[in-house]
Short mmCIF file of N, CA, C and O in Angstrom, two decimals:
data_model
loop_
_atom_site.label_atom_id
_atom_site.label_comp_id
_atom_site.label_asym_id
_atom_site.label_seq_id
_atom_site.Cartn_x
_atom_site.Cartn_y
_atom_site.Cartn_z
N MET C 289 -34.61 19.69 -72.87
CA MET C 289 -35.39 19.86 -71.59
C MET C 289 -34.97 19.25 -70.44
O MET C 289 -35.06 19.93 -69.37
N LYS C 290 -34.26 18.12 -70.70
CA LYS C 290 -33.67 17.62 -69.38
C LYS C 290 -32.60 18.30 -68.43
O LYS C 290 -32.72 18.46 -67.32
N PRO C 291 -31.94 18.88 -69.38
CA PRO C 291 -30.68 19.61 -68.83
C PRO C 291 -31.27 21.12 -67.93
O PRO C 291 -30.75 21.36 -66.92
N LEU C 292 -32.27 21.49 -68.52
CA LEU C 292 -33.03 22.61 -68.05
C LEU C 292 -33.75 22.25 -66.50
O LEU C 292 -33.69 22.97 -65.65
N ILE C 293 -34.22 21.07 -66.61
CA ILE C 293 -35.04 20.50 -65.27
C ILE C 293 -33.83 20.05 -64.24
O ILE C 293 -33.97 20.54 -63.17
N ALA C 294 -32.98 19.59 -64.73
CA ALA C 294 -31.78 19.31 -63.64
C ALA C 294 -31.38 20.51 -63.26
O ALA C 294 -30.96 20.46 -62.01
N THR C 295 -31.07 21.64 -63.95
CA THR C 295 -30.36 22.93 -63.40
C THR C 295 -31.28 23.43 -62.59
O THR C 295 -31.06 24.21 -61.64
N ALA C 296 -32.62 23.40 -62.75
CA ALA C 296 -33.76 23.89 -61.96
C ALA C 296 -33.61 23.10 -60.44
O ALA C 296 -33.56 24.00 -59.60
N VAL C 297 -33.59 21.95 -60.56
CA VAL C 297 -33.39 21.22 -59.31
C VAL C 297 -32.24 21.34 -58.48
O VAL C 297 -32.53 21.69 -57.26
N VAL C 298 -31.28 21.42 -59.17
CA VAL C 298 -30.03 21.56 -58.34
C VAL C 298 -29.97 23.06 -57.91
O VAL C 298 -29.82 23.50 -56.65
N ALA C 299 -30.63 24.11 -58.52
CA ALA C 299 -30.68 25.24 -58.13
C ALA C 299 -31.65 25.50 -56.95
O ALA C 299 -31.27 26.01 -55.94
N ALA C 300 -32.58 24.79 -56.86
CA ALA C 300 -33.78 24.65 -55.87
C ALA C 300 -32.84 24.05 -54.62
O ALA C 300 -33.15 24.50 -53.41
N LEU C 301 -32.36 22.91 -54.91
CA LEU C 301 -31.53 22.35 -53.80
C LEU C 301 -30.52 23.22 -52.92
O LEU C 301 -30.22 23.40 -51.91
N ALA C 302 -29.62 24.07 -53.79
CA ALA C 302 -28.84 25.05 -53.42
C ALA C 302 -29.42 26.26 -52.56
O ALA C 302 -28.94 26.42 -51.58
N ALA C 303 -30.67 26.60 -53.13
CA ALA C 303 -31.30 27.65 -52.25
C ALA C 303 -32.07 27.15 -51.18
O ALA C 303 -31.85 27.90 -50.18
N MET C 304 -32.33 25.89 -51.02
CA MET C 304 -32.95 25.42 -49.71
C MET C 304 -31.73 25.08 -48.86
O MET C 304 -31.88 25.62 -47.63
N ARG C 305 -30.40 24.93 -49.31
CA ARG C 305 -29.51 24.54 -48.24
C ARG C 305 -29.07 25.96 -47.56
O ARG C 305 -28.61 26.52 -46.57
N VAL C 306 -28.95 27.11 -48.60
CA VAL C 306 -28.64 28.45 -48.23
C VAL C 306 -29.64 28.92 -47.29
O VAL C 306 -29.38 29.60 -46.22
N ALA C 307 -31.07 28.74 -47.57
CA ALA C 307 -32.21 29.00 -46.60
C ALA C 307 -32.01 28.41 -45.16
O ALA C 307 -32.13 28.99 -44.42
N ARG C 308 -31.48 26.98 -45.19
CA ARG C 308 -31.45 26.60 -44.03
C ARG C 308 -30.19 26.79 -43.18
O ARG C 308 -30.22 27.07 -42.02
N LEU C 309 -29.27 27.33 -44.04
CA LEU C 309 -28.03 28.01 -43.27
C LEU C 309 -28.34 29.25 -42.67
O LEU C 309 -27.91 29.56 -41.55
N LEU C 310 -28.94 30.13 -43.35
CA LEU C 310 -29.33 31.48 -42.76
C LEU C 310 -30.46 31.20 -41.56
O LEU C 310 -30.27 31.80 -40.60
N ALA C 311 -31.35 30.07 -41.69
CA ALA C 311 -32.22 29.86 -40.53
C ALA C 311 -31.46 29.44 -39.42
O ALA C 311 -31.72 29.84 -38.07
N GLY C 312 -30.51 28.50 -39.60
CA GLY C 312 -29.71 28.19 -38.54
C GLY C 312 -28.85 28.98 -38.11
O GLY C 312 -28.76 29.16 -36.65
N ILE C 313 -28.45 29.89 -38.58
CA ILE C 313 -27.63 31.17 -38.04
C ILE C 313 -28.68 32.07 -37.15
O ILE C 313 -28.24 32.48 -36.04
N ILE C 314 -29.86 32.33 -37.73
CA ILE C 314 -30.63 33.05 -36.94
C ILE C 314 -31.15 32.59 -35.72
O ILE C 314 -31.38 32.96 -34.69
N GLY C 315 -31.42 31.19 -35.94
CA GLY C 315 -31.88 30.34 -34.52
C GLY C 315 -30.96 30.28 -33.53
O GLY C 315 -31.09 30.39 -32.40
N LEU C 316 -29.62 29.91 -34.03
CA LEU C 316 -28.52 30.07 -32.96
C LEU C 316 -28.21 31.30 -32.18
O LEU C 316 -27.98 31.37 -31.30
N GLN C 317 -28.43 32.15 -33.21
CA GLN C 317 -28.16 33.55 -32.57
C GLN C 317 -29.25 33.91 -31.54
O GLN C 317 -29.13 34.65 -30.40
N TYR C 318 -30.40 33.57 -31.84
CA TYR C 318 -31.71 33.71 -30.89
C TYR C 318 -31.37 33.00 -29.64
O TYR C 318 -31.66 33.35 -28.60
N ALA C 319 -30.76 31.61 -29.89
CA ALA C 319 -30.87 30.97 -28.55
C ALA C 319 -29.54 31.06 -27.79
O ALA C 319 -29.55 30.81 -26.61
N LEU C 320 -28.50 31.00 -28.54
CA LEU C 320 -27.21 30.98 -27.81
C LEU C 320 -26.31 32.18 -28.06
O LEU C 320 -25.28 32.37 -27.37
N GLY C 321 -26.61 33.17 -29.07
CA GLY C 321 -25.86 34.40 -29.21
C GLY C 321 -25.11 34.48 -30.63
O GLY C 321 -24.95 33.44 -31.35
N THR C 322 -24.58 35.68 -30.81
CA THR C 322 -24.15 35.70 -31.98
C THR C 322 -22.63 35.04 -32.24
O THR C 322 -22.48 34.59 -33.35
N ALA C 323 -21.86 35.01 -31.34
CA ALA C 323 -20.66 34.09 -31.40
C ALA C 323 -20.91 32.92 -31.55
O ALA C 323 -20.06 32.25 -32.42
N CYS C 324 -21.81 32.10 -30.96
CA CYS C 324 -22.12 30.65 -31.44
C CYS C 324 -22.54 30.47 -32.68
O CYS C 324 -22.33 29.63 -33.39
N ALA C 325 -23.42 31.28 -33.14
CA ALA C 325 -23.90 31.24 -34.61
C ALA C 325 -22.74 31.28 -35.46
O ALA C 325 -22.77 30.69 -36.41
N LEU C 326 -21.91 32.35 -35.36
CA LEU C 326 -21.01 32.45 -36.55
C LEU C 326 -19.94 31.28 -36.30
O LEU C 326 -19.42 30.89 -37.32
N ILE C 327 -19.68 30.86 -35.18
CA ILE C 327 -18.68 29.70 -34.96
C ILE C 327 -19.53 28.43 -35.63
O ILE C 327 -18.62 27.77 -36.34
N SER C 328 -20.55 28.28 -35.55
CA SER C 328 -21.25 27.15 -36.04
C SER C 328 -21.20 27.27 -37.61
O SER C 328 -21.23 26.23 -38.29
N ALA C 329 -21.71 28.42 -37.91
CA ALA C 329 -21.46 28.68 -39.63
C ALA C 329 -20.19 28.49 -40.21
O ALA C 329 -19.94 27.78 -41.15
N ALA C 330 -18.91 28.93 -39.33
CA ALA C 330 -17.83 28.47 -39.91
C ALA C 330 -17.39 27.34 -39.67
O ALA C 330 -16.71 26.43 -40.78
N VAL C 331 -17.97 26.38 -38.81
CA VAL C 331 -17.65 24.87 -38.76
C VAL C 331 -18.44 24.38 -40.09
O VAL C 331 -17.76 23.46 -40.61
N LEU C 332 -19.65 24.56 -40.31
CA LEU C 332 -20.21 24.05 -41.25
C LEU C 332 -19.61 24.18 -42.86
O LEU C 332 -19.42 23.40 -43.50
N ILE C 333 -19.23 25.44 -42.96
CA ILE C 333 -18.61 25.93 -44.25
C ILE C 333 -17.09 25.25 -44.20
O ILE C 333 -16.79 24.77 -45.43
N LEU C 334 -16.18 25.16 -43.13
CA LEU C 334 -14.80 24.70 -43.31
C LEU C 334 -14.84 23.07 -43.19
O LEU C 334 -14.27 22.49 -43.86
N TRP C 335 -15.71 22.49 -42.35
CA TRP C 335 -15.54 21.08 -42.17
C TRP C 335 -16.82 20.44 -42.52
O TRP C 335 -16.79 19.06 -41.86
N ARG C 336 -17.79 21.02 -42.82
CA ARG C 336 -19.16 20.42 -43.23
C ARG C 336 -19.83 19.64 -42.10
O ARG C 336 -20.26 18.36 -42.26
N PHE C 337 -19.61 20.21 -40.88
CA PHE C 337 -20.28 19.73 -39.54
C PHE C 337 -21.79 20.29 -39.43
O PHE C 337 -21.71 21.48 -38.98
N THR C 338 -22.98 19.61 -39.57
CA THR C 338 -24.08 20.25 -39.70
C THR C 338 -24.87 20.20 -38.55
O THR C 338 -25.83 20.76 -38.63
N PRO C 339 -24.72 19.43 -37.64
CA PRO C 339 -25.70 19.37 -36.65
C PRO C 339 -26.19 20.80 -35.87
O PRO C 339 -27.24 21.21 -35.49
N PRO C 340 -25.06 21.66 -35.60
CA PRO C 340 -25.38 22.94 -35.03
C PRO C 340 -26.44 23.60 -35.75
O PRO C 340 -27.18 24.32 -35.40
N ILE C 341 -26.16 23.86 -37.21
CA ILE C 341 -27.02 24.57 -38.02
C ILE C 341 -28.40 23.79 -38.09
O ILE C 341 -29.38 24.59 -38.09
N ARG C 342 -28.42 22.52 -38.17
CA ARG C 342 -29.65 21.92 -38.10
C ARG C 342 -30.50 22.35 -36.73
O ARG C 342 -31.65 22.46 -37.00
N ILE C 343 -29.82 22.39 -35.77
CA ILE C 343 -30.51 22.46 -34.63
C ILE C 343 -30.90 24.18 -34.54
O ILE C 343 -32.08 24.20 -34.06
N GLY C 344 -30.14 24.97 -34.94
CA GLY C 344 -30.47 26.35 -35.14
C GLY C 344 -31.51 26.66 -36.03
O GLY C 344 -32.76 27.21 -35.79
N ALA C 345 -31.82 25.72 -37.35
CA ALA C 345 -32.79 25.91 -38.06
C ALA C 345 -34.34 25.49 -37.48
O ALA C 345 -35.19 26.07 -37.55
N PHE C 346 -34.01 24.13 -36.64
CA PHE C 346 -35.19 23.89 -36.15
C PHE C 346 -35.80 24.94 -35.00
O PHE C 346 -36.90 25.18 -34.82
N VAL C 347 -34.70 25.52 -34.22
CA VAL C 347 -35.11 26.51 -33.16
C VAL C 347 -35.74 27.66 -33.98
O VAL C 347 -36.87 28.24 -33.52
N ALA C 348 -35.02 28.05 -35.14
CA ALA C 348 -35.73 29.41 -35.81
C ALA C 348 -37.29 28.89 -36.27
O ALA C 348 -38.25 29.83 -36.05
N ALA C 349 -37.26 27.58 -36.68
CA ALA C 349 -38.59 27.56 -37.39
C ALA C 349 -39.79 27.37 -36.29
O ALA C 349 -40.82 27.86 -36.29
N VAL C 350 -39.39 26.69 -35.19
CA VAL C 350 -40.38 26.54 -33.97
C VAL C 350 -40.56 27.68 -33.32
O VAL C 350 -41.74 28.14 -33.07
N TYR C 351 -39.33 28.54 -32.72
CA TYR C 351 -39.66 29.54 -31.74
C TYR C 351 -39.83 30.68 -32.41
O TYR C 351 -40.53 31.58 -31.71
N LEU C 352 -39.22 30.97 -33.53
CA LEU C 352 -39.28 32.29 -34.12
C LEU C 352 -40.50 32.30 -35.07
O LEU C 352 -41.21 33.47 -35.27
N TRP C 353 -40.43 31.50 -36.05
CA TRP C 353 -41.57 31.49 -36.94
C TRP C 353 -42.91 30.87 -36.65
O TRP C 353 -43.78 30.59 -37.25
N HIS C 354 -42.89 29.94 -35.45
CA HIS C 354 -44.03 29.46 -34.40
C HIS C 354 -44.64 28.36 -35.73
O HIS C 354 -45.90 28.22 -35.85
N TRP C 355 -43.82 27.69 -36.22
CA TRP C 355 -44.32 26.41 -36.84
C TRP C 355 -44.35 25.35 -36.01
O TRP C 355 -43.88 25.39 -34.95
N PRO C 356 -45.09 24.33 -36.42
CA PRO C 356 -45.29 23.06 -35.61
C PRO C 356 -43.97 22.39 -35.47
O PRO C 356 -43.26 22.65 -36.50
N TRP C 357 -43.80 21.57 -34.38
CA TRP C 357 -42.59 20.84 -34.45
C TRP C 357 -42.07 19.83 -35.47
O TRP C 357 -40.98 19.86 -35.91
N PHE C 358 -43.03 19.15 -35.91
CA PHE C 358 -42.81 18.30 -37.09
C PHE C 358 -42.40 19.12 -38.52
O PHE C 358 -41.52 18.57 -39.16
N ALA C 359 -43.22 20.15 -38.60
CA ALA C 359 -42.60 21.01 -39.73
C ALA C 359 -41.35 21.49 -39.68
O ALA C 359 -40.50 21.59 -40.78
N GLY C 360 -41.00 22.16 -38.43
CA GLY C 360 -39.57 22.54 -38.30
C GLY C 360 -38.57 21.37 -38.48
O GLY C 360 -37.44 21.59 -38.95
N LEU C 361 -39.12 20.19 -37.90
CA LEU C 361 -37.93 19.11 -38.08
C LEU C 361 -37.90 18.69 -39.28
O LEU C 361 -36.71 18.34 -40.00
N LEU C 362 -38.90 18.61 -40.31
CA LEU C 362 -38.87 18.36 -41.70
C LEU C 362 -38.07 19.31 -42.49
O LEU C 362 -37.43 19.19 -43.38
N PHE C 363 -38.07 20.76 -42.15
CA PHE C 363 -37.44 21.80 -42.45
C PHE C 363 -35.99 21.60 -42.16
O PHE C 363 -34.87 21.90 -43.00
N ALA C 364 -35.57 21.34 -40.94
CA ALA C 364 -34.10 21.24 -40.42
C ALA C 364 -33.48 19.90 -40.95
O ALA C 364 -32.24 20.03 -41.41
N ALA C 365 -34.29 18.80 -41.15
CA ALA C 365 -33.43 17.52 -41.30
C ALA C 365 -34.62 17.00 -42.44
O ALA C 365 -35.30 15.91 -41.70
N PRO C 366 -34.49 17.14 -43.49
CA PRO C 366 -35.51 16.36 -44.54
C PRO C 366 -35.25 15.01 -44.53
O PRO C 366 -36.21 14.30 -45.13
N ARG C 367 -33.91 14.48 -44.44
CA ARG C 367 -33.63 13.20 -44.82
C ARG C 367 -34.33 12.28 -43.78
O ARG C 367 -34.44 10.96 -44.03
N LEU C 368 -34.61 12.65 -42.83
CA LEU C 368 -35.31 11.87 -41.69
C LEU C 368 -36.64 11.13 -42.07
O LEU C 368 -36.79 10.11 -41.79
N VAL C 369 -37.29 11.78 -43.12
CA VAL C 369 -38.30 11.18 -43.68
C VAL C 369 -38.09 9.73 -44.36
O VAL C 369 -38.80 8.84 -44.39
N LEU C 370 -36.86 9.81 -45.01
CA LEU C 370 -36.48 8.47 -45.60
C LEU C 370 -35.62 7.48 -44.56
O LEU C 370 -35.51 6.29 -44.73
N VAL C 371 -34.98 7.98 -43.70
CA VAL C 371 -34.04 7.28 -42.54
C VAL C 371 -35.02 6.49 -41.46
O VAL C 371 -34.91 5.45 -41.26
N LEU C 372 -36.03 7.11 -40.98
CA LEU C 372 -36.88 6.78 -39.83
C LEU C 372 -37.68 5.43 -40.25
O LEU C 372 -37.71 4.50 -39.36
N PRO C 373 -38.11 5.24 -41.26
CA PRO C 373 -38.88 3.99 -41.60
C PRO C 373 -37.89 2.58 -41.53
O PRO C 373 -38.22 1.75 -41.04
N GLY C 374 -36.84 2.97 -42.28
CA GLY C 374 -35.80 1.90 -42.15
C GLY C 374 -35.21 1.51 -40.79
O GLY C 374 -34.87 0.44 -40.28
N LEU C 375 -35.14 2.61 -39.92
CA LEU C 375 -34.55 2.47 -38.52
C LEU C 375 -35.57 1.75 -37.53
O LEU C 375 -35.32 0.93 -36.95
N PHE C 376 -36.80 2.30 -37.87
CA PHE C 376 -38.00 1.48 -37.37
C PHE C 376 -37.96 0.04 -37.53
O PHE C 376 -38.22 -0.99 -36.71
N ALA C 377 -37.91 -0.26 -38.89
CA ALA C 377 -37.81 -1.73 -39.24
C ALA C 377 -36.85 -2.58 -38.72
O ALA C 377 -36.94 -3.88 -38.44
N THR C 378 -35.63 -1.91 -38.63
CA THR C 378 -34.52 -2.63 -38.25
C THR C 378 -34.77 -3.04 -36.80
O THR C 378 -34.41 -3.92 -36.12
N VAL C 379 -35.05 -1.88 -35.90
CA VAL C 379 -35.46 -2.24 -34.59
C VAL C 379 -36.47 -3.12 -34.16
O VAL C 379 -36.35 -4.13 -33.41
N ARG C 380 -37.42 -3.22 -34.98
CA ARG C 380 -38.62 -4.14 -35.01
C ARG C 380 -38.20 -5.55 -35.42
O ARG C 380 -38.74 -6.66 -34.60
N SER C 381 -37.24 -5.61 -36.38
CA SER C 381 -36.71 -7.00 -36.91
C SER C 381 -35.88 -7.55 -35.67
O SER C 381 -35.87 -8.69 -35.47
N ARG C 382 -34.91 -6.88 -35.11
CA ARG C 382 -34.09 -7.35 -33.96
C ARG C 382 -35.01 -7.58 -32.73
O ARG C 382 -34.32 -8.54 -31.99
N ILE C 383 -36.03 -7.04 -32.54
CA ILE C 383 -36.84 -7.53 -31.39
C ILE C 383 -37.35 -8.87 -31.71
O ILE C 383 -37.53 -9.69 -31.04
N ARG C 384 -38.04 -8.96 -32.97
CA ARG C 384 -38.80 -10.14 -33.49
C ARG C 384 -37.80 -11.49 -33.70
O ARG C 384 -38.18 -12.44 -33.39
N HIS C 385 -36.64 -11.13 -34.12
CA HIS C 385 -35.62 -12.21 -34.39
C HIS C 385 -34.32 -12.01 -34.00
O HIS C 385 -33.43 -11.50 -34.54
N PRO C 386 -34.01 -11.95 -32.54
CA PRO C 386 -32.96 -11.77 -32.06
C PRO C 386 -31.64 -12.83 -32.62
O PRO C 386 -31.98 -13.85 -33.08
N ARG C 387 -30.52 -12.26 -32.52
CA ARG C 387 -29.37 -12.98 -33.05
C ARG C 387 -29.10 -14.32 -31.95
O ARG C 387 -29.36 -14.16 -30.85
N PRO C 388 -28.79 -15.16 -32.34
CA PRO C 388 -28.65 -16.46 -31.54
C PRO C 388 -27.36 -16.19 -30.64
O PRO C 388 -26.41 -15.64 -30.98
N LEU C 389 -27.46 -16.59 -29.38
CA LEU C 389 -26.24 -16.53 -28.64
C LEU C 389 -25.16 -17.81 -28.80
O LEU C 389 -25.50 -18.68 -28.71
N TRP C 390 -24.16 -17.11 -28.71
CA TRP C 390 -23.02 -18.36 -28.90
C TRP C 390 -22.35 -18.36 -27.63
O TRP C 390 -21.61 -17.38 -27.03
N ARG C 391 -22.25 -19.57 -27.04
CA ARG C 391 -21.88 -19.87 -25.69
C ARG C 391 -20.52 -20.43 -25.93
O ARG C 391 -20.00 -20.84 -24.69
N GLY C 392 -20.08 -20.75 -26.88
CA GLY C 392 -18.82 -21.59 -26.89
C GLY C 392 -18.90 -23.00 -26.78
O GLY C 392 -20.00 -23.63 -26.83
N LEU C 393 -17.84 -23.60 -26.96
CA LEU C 393 -17.74 -25.04 -26.99
C LEU C 393 -17.88 -25.68 -25.59
O LEU C 393 -17.29 -24.95 -24.79
N PRO C 394 -18.65 -26.67 -25.28
CA PRO C 394 -18.94 -27.11 -24.16
C PRO C 394 -17.36 -27.69 -23.70
O PRO C 394 -16.73 -28.43 -24.29
N THR C 395 -17.08 -27.31 -22.17
CA THR C 395 -15.86 -28.05 -21.84
C THR C 395 -16.05 -29.28 -21.05
O THR C 395 -17.01 -29.33 -20.27
N ALA C 396 -15.07 -30.13 -21.05
CA ALA C 396 -15.27 -31.59 -20.52
C ALA C 396 -14.61 -31.69 -19.11
O ALA C 396 -13.79 -30.82 -18.66
#
């Protein structure tokens, strides 16, 4: 049963990535044109550089499909749900507990 569940989860993740790729291409074509969309898709496939496709997926979700901005952001960059709390805690801890300043040894 576990291999079947693992296969289903991997297939669902692959389908989500393909859907994000297609949405990114559609969003970039809407915003910047066909050439930019195809170049961004080629860059994603060849070098795994994802920001243009993520931006295109956000544009497609918000402007073409009329989703709220937070749903579009969750569709385009789902890892932000995991990253933002840690980033917030790090910034808050640096404000509350700043690093000590090292001024060097006093000169006589």
